[in-house]
Short mmCIF file of C-alpha atoms and ligand atoms in Angstrom, two decimals:
data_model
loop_
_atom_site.label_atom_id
_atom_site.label_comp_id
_atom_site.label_asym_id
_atom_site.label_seq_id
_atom_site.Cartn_x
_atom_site.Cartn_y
_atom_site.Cartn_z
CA UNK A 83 -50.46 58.63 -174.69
CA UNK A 84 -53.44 58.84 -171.89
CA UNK A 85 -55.50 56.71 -173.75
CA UNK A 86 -52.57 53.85 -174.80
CA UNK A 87 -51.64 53.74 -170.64
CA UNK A 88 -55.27 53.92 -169.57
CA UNK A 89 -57.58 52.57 -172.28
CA UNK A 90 -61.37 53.12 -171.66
CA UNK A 91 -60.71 55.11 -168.69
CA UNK A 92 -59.87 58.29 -170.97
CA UNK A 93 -63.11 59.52 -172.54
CA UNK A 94 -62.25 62.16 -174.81
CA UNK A 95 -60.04 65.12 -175.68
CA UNK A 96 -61.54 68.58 -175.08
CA UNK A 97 -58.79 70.57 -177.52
CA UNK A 98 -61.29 72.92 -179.54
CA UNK A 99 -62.61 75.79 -177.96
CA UNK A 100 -61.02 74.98 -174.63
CA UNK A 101 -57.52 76.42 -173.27
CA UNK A 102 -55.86 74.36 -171.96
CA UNK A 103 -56.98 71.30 -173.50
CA UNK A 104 -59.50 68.63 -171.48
CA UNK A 105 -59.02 65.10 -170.96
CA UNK A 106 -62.39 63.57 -170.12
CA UNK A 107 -61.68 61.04 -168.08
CA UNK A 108 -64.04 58.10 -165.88
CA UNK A 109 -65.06 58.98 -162.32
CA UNK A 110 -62.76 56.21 -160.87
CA UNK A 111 -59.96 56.89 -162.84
CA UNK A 112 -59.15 60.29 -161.90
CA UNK A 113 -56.45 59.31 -159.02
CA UNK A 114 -54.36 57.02 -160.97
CA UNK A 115 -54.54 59.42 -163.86
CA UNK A 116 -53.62 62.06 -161.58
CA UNK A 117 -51.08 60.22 -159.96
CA UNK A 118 -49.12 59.75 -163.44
CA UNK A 119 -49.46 63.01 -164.73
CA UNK A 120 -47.82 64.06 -161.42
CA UNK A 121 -45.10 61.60 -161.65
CA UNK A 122 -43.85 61.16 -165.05
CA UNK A 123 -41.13 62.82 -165.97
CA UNK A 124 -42.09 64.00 -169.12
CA UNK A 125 -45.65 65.49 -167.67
CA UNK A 126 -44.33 66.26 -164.12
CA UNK A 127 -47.78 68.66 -163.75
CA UNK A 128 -46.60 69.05 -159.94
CA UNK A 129 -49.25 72.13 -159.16
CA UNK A 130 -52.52 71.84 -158.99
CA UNK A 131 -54.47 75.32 -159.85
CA UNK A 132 -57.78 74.82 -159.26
CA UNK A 133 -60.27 72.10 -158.81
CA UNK A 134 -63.82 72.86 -158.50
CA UNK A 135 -67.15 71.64 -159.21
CA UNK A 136 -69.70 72.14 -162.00
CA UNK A 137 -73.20 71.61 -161.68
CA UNK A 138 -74.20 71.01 -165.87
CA UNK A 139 -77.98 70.29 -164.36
CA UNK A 140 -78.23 66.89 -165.62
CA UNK A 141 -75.09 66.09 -164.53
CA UNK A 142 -72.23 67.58 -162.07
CA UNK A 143 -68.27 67.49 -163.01
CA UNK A 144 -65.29 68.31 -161.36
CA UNK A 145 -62.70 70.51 -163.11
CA UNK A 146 -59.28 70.19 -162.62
CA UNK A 147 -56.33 72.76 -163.71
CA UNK A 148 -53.39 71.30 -163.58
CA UNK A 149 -49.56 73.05 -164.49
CA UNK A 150 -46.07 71.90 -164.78
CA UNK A 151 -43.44 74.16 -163.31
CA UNK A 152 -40.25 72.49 -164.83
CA UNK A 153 -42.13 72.16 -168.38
CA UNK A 154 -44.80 75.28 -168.25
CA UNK A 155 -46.96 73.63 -169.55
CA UNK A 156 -50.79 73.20 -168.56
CA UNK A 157 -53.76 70.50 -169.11
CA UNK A 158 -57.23 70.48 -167.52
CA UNK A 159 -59.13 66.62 -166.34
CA UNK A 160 -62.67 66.61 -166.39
CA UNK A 161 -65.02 63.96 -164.57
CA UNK A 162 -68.57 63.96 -164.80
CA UNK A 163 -70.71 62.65 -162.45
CA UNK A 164 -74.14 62.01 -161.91
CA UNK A 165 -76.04 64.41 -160.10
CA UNK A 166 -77.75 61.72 -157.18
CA UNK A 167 -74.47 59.72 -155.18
CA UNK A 168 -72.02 61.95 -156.84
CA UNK A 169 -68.44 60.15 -155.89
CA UNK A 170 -65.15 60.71 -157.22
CA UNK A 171 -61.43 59.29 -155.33
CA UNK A 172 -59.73 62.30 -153.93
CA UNK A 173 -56.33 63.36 -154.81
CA UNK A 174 -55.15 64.84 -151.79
CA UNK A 175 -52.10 62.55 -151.77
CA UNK A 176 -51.08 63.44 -155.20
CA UNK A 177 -51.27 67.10 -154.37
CA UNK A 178 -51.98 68.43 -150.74
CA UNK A 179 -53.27 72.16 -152.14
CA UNK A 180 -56.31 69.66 -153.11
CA UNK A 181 -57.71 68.98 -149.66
CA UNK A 182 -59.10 72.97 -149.85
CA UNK A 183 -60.72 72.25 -152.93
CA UNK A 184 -62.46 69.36 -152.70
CA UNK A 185 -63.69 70.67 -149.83
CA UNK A 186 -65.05 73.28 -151.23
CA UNK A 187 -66.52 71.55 -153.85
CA UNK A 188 -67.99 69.05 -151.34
CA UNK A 189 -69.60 72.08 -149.33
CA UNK A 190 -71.22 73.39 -152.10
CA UNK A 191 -72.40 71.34 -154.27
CA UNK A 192 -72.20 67.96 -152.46
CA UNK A 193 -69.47 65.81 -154.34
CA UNK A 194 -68.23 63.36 -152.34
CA UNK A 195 -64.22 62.70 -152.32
CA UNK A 196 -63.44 59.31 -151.15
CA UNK A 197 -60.17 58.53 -149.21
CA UNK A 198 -60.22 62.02 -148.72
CA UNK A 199 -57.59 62.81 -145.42
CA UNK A 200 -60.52 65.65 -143.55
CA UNK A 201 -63.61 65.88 -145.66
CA UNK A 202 -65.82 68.76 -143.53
CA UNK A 203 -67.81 71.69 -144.67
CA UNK A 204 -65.26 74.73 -145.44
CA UNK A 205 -67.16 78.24 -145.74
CA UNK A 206 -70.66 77.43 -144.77
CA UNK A 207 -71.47 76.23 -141.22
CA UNK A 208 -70.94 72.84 -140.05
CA UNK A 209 -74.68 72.22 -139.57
CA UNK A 210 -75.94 74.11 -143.04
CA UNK A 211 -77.89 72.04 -145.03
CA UNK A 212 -77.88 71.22 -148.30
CA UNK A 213 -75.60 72.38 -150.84
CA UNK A 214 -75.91 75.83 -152.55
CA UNK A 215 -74.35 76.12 -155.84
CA UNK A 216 -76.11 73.20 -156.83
CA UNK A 217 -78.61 74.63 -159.70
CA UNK A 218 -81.89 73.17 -157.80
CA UNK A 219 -80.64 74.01 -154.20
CA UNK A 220 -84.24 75.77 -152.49
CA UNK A 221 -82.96 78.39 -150.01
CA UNK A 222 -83.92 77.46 -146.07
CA UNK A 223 -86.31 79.81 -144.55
CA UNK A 224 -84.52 80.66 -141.67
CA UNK A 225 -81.32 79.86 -139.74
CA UNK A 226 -80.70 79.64 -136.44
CA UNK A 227 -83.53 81.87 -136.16
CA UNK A 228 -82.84 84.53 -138.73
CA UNK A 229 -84.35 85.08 -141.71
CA UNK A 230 -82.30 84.04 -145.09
CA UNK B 37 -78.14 127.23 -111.21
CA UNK B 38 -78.36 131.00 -110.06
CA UNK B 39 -81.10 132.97 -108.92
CA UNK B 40 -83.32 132.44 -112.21
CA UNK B 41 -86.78 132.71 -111.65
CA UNK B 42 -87.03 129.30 -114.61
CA UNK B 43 -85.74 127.27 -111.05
CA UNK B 44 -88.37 128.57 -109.29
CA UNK B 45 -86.43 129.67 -106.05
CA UNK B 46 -87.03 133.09 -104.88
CA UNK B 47 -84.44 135.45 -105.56
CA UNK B 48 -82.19 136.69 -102.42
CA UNK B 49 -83.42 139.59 -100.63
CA UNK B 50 -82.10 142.46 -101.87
CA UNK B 51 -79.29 143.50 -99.49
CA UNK B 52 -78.64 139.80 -97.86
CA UNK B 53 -75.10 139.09 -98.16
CA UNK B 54 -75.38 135.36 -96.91
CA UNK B 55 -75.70 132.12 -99.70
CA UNK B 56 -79.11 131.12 -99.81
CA UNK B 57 -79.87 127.79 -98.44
CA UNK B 58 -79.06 124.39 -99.93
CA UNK B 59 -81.99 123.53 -102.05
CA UNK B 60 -83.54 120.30 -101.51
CA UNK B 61 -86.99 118.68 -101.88
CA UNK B 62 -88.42 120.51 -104.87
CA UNK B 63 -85.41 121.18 -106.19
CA UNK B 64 -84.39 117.81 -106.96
CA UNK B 65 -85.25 117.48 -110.27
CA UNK B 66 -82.40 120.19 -111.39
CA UNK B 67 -79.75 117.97 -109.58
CA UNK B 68 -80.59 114.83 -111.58
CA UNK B 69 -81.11 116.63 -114.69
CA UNK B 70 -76.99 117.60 -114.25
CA UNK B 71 -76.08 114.37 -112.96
CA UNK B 72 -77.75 113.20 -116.99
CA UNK B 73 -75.82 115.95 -118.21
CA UNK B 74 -71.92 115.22 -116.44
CA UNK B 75 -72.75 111.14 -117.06
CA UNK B 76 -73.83 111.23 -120.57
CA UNK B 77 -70.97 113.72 -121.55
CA UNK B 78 -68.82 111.76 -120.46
CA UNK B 79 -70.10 108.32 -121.87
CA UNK B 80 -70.29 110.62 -125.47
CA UNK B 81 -66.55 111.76 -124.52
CA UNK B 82 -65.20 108.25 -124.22
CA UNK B 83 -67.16 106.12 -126.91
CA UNK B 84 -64.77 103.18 -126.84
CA UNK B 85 -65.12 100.90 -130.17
CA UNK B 86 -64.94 97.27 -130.78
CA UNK B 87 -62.24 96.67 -133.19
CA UNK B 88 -64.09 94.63 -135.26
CA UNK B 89 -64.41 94.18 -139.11
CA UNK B 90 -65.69 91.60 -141.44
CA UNK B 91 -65.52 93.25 -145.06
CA UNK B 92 -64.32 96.25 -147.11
CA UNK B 93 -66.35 98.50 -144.79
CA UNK B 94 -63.97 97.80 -142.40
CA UNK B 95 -60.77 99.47 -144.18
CA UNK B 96 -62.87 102.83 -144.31
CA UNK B 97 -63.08 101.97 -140.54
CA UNK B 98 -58.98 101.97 -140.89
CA UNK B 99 -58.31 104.81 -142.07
CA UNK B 100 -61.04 106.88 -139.89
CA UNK B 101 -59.34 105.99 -136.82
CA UNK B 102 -56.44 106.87 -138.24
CA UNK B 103 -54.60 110.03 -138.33
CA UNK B 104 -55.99 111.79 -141.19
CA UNK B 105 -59.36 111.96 -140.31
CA UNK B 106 -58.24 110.52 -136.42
CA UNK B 107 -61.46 109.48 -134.59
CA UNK B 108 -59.94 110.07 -131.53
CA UNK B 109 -60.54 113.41 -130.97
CA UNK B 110 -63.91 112.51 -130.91
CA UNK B 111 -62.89 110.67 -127.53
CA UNK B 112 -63.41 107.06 -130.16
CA UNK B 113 -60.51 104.57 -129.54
CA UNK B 114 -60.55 101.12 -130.51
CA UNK B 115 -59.82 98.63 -127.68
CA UNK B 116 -59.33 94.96 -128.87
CA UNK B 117 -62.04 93.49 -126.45
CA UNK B 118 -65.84 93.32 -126.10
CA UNK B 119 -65.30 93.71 -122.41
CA UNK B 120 -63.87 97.32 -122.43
CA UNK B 121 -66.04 98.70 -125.35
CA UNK B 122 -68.82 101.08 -125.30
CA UNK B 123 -69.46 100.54 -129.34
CA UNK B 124 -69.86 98.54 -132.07
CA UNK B 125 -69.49 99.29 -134.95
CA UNK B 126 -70.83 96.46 -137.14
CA UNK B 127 -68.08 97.19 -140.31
CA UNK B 128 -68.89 94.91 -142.99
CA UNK B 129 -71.07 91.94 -144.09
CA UNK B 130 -72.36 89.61 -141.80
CA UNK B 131 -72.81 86.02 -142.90
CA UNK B 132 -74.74 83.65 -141.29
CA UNK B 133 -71.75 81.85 -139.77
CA UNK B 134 -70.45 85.15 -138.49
CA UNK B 135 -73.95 85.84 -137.24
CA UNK B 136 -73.35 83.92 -133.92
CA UNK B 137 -70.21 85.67 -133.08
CA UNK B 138 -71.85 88.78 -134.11
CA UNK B 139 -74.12 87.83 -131.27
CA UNK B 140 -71.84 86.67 -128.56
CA UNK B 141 -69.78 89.93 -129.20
CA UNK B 142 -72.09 91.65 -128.80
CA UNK B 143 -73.45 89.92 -125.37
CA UNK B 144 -69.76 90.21 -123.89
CA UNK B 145 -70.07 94.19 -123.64
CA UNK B 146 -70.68 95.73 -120.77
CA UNK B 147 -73.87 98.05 -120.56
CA UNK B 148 -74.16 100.69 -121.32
CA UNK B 149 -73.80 99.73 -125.07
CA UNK B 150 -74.45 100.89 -128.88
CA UNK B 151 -74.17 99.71 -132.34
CA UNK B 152 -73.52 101.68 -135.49
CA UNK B 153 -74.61 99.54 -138.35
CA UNK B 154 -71.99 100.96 -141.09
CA UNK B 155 -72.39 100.52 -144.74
CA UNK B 156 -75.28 98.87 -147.08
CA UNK B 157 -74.41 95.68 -145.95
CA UNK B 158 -75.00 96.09 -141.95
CA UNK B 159 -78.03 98.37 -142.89
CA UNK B 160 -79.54 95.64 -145.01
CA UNK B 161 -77.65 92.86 -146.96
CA UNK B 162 -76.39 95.60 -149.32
CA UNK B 163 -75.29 93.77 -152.47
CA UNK B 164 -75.92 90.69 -151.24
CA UNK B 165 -79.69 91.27 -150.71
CA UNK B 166 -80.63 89.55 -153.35
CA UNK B 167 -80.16 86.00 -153.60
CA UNK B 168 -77.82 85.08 -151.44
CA UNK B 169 -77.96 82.10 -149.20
CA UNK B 170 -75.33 83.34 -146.81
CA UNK B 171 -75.33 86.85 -145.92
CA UNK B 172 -77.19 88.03 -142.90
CA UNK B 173 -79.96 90.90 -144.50
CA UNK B 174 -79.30 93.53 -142.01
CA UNK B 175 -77.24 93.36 -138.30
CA UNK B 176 -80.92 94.63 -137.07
CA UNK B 177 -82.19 91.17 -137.14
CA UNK B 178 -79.25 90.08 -134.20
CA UNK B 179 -78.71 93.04 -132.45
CA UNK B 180 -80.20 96.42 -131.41
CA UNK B 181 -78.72 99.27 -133.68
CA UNK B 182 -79.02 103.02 -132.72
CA UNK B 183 -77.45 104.71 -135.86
CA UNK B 184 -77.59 103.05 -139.23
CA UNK B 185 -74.87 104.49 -142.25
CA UNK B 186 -75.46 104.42 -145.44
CA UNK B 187 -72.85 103.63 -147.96
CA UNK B 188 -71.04 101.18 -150.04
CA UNK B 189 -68.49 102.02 -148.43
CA UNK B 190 -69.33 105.25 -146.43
CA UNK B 191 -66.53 107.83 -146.27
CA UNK B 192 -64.72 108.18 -143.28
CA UNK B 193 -66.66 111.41 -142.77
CA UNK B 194 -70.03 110.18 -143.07
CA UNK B 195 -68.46 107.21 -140.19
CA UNK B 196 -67.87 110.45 -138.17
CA UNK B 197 -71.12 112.03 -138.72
CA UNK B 198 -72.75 108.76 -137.41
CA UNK B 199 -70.46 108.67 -134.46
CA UNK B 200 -71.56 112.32 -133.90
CA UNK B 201 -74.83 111.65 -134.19
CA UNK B 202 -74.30 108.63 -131.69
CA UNK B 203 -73.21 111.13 -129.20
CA UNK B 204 -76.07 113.30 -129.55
CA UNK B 205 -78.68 110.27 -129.02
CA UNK B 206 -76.54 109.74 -125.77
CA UNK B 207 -76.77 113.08 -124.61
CA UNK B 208 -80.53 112.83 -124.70
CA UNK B 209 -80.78 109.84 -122.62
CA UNK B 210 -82.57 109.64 -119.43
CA UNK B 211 -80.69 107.88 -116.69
CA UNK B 212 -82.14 106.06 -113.82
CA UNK B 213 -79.81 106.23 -110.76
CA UNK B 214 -79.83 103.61 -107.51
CA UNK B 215 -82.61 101.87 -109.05
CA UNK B 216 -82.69 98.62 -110.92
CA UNK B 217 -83.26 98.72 -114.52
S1 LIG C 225 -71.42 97.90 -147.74
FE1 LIG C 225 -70.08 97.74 -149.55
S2 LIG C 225 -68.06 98.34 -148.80
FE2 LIG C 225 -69.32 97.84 -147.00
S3 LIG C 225 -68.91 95.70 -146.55
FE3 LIG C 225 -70.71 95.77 -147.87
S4 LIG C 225 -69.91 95.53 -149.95
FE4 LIG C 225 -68.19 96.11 -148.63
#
């Protein structure tokens, strides 16, 4: 049904092995995808679990749990992205709980949410550099002085 | 502060009703030495703590100033500003965000001051010693600590035991009075 609406922009299906099932879907699709999943009537996924980042090494992705009160039902999106300029179109209009996470996501490993409403560090310090969960982050030395 | 010989003042002649004297001059030394005594009881008696927690330490912190085990009769009450403290009591892990309010906590109390580093992770990082980007590997590196606890998380009794031991440190301090420190 995805891939009839949205043609190309769906990837692939992620059903064995994973629980709930993936939809792969392109970097730049993500928001309208998200956007219809929230609105149809027959999807309705109106919460947003989780959304958080992966770093795969040669590649990052961002995860994204999604559930449907009024149907109880549940699907995950994926979107990978390449590890340099990672950039993916937020979806903090489709679901507020999402500004959090993608801030999150963008303080530690670096993935950068266009459009997105407030897009600062959330648990590290605002002048921290660098991004730790990423898999070839080097620790600092020091900071502010004290030893790391 | 009698007639012992250890003060070196000659006993009253036998049969002389009259109070000796006032000592002064040599004596001098026995004054401030009670003067240390009465002020450092009295700082021990009245060890005012930060309330102040960042981590799981910090519910053992709870329930030692509360009424089961009841840190107050230890003269330890929590007040809810640096500026009225006496002590620390560095209750948790310390990231390195929190490290600067650590710091400036720290800086707001008056003198005379002390820190009790509580738990593995004020000692030294703890759990988080290894690899970890974030956590601050020991309160030592911001701040002066007097009494270090181990534990992950200590038991309120081994909290009191460092307090106690706190008070015994301040008991053997040397004060300096009318001059600047
Ligand atoms: S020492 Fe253990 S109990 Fe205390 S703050 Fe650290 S992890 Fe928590």
């Amino acid at each position: 049904m995805l891939k009839a609406r949205f043609g190309d922009a769906v990837v692939e299906l992620q059903s064995e092995g994973f629980s709930p099932a993936f939809v792969v879907v392109a970097p730049a699709a993500v928001r309208d995808v998200a956007r219809f999943l929230a609105d149809d009537p027959a999807l309705s996924f109106d919460s947003l679990m989780s959304l958080s980042g992966v770093d795969y090494k040669d590649r990052l992705a961002v995860a994204y749990h999604l559930h449907s009160l009024a149907h109880r039902h549940a699907v995950g999106l994926k979107a990978f992205l390449p590890t340099e300029s990672p950039e993916l179109p937020t979806v903090d209009d489709v679901w507020p709980a999402a500004n959090f996470h993608e801030r999150e996501a963008f303080d530690l490993f670096g993935i950068v949410f266009t459009g997105s409403k407030d897009l600062r560090r959330i648990l590290l310090p605002e002048d921290w550099e660098g991004h730790p969960l990423r898999k070839d982050y080097k620790y600092p030395d020091f900071y502010h002085g004290i030893k790391v | 502060m009698s007639n012992d010989p250890a003060h070196g003042r000659p006993p009253a002649p036998p049969g002389h009703g009259a109070a000796p004297a006032p000592a002064v001059g040599p004596e001098a030394h026995v004054l401030v030495g009670n003067a240390d005594l009465f002020v450092n009881w009295s700082r021990k008696s009245s060890l005012w703590y930060l309330l102040f927690a960042t981590a799981c330490c910090g519910i053992e912190l709870m329930q030692a100033g509360a009424s089961r085990y009841d840190l107050d009769r230890f003269g330890a009450v929590f007040r809810a500003t640096p500026r009225q403290s006496d002590l620390m009591l560095v209750a948790g892990t310390i990231t390195h965000k929190m490290a600067d309010r650590v710091k400036r906590l720290y800086d707001q109390m008056p003198e005379p001051k002390y820190v009790i580093a509580m738990g593995s992770c004020a000692n030294t990082g703890g759990p988080f010693y290894k690899d970890s980007y974030c956590v601050v590997k020991g309160v030592d590196l911001l701040i002066p600590v007097d009494v270090y606890i181990p534990g992950c998380p200590p038991r309120p009794e081994a909290l009191i035991d460092g307090i106690l031991r706190l008070q015994k440190i301040i008991m053997k301090k040397k004060n300096v009075y009318g001059a600047k420190a």
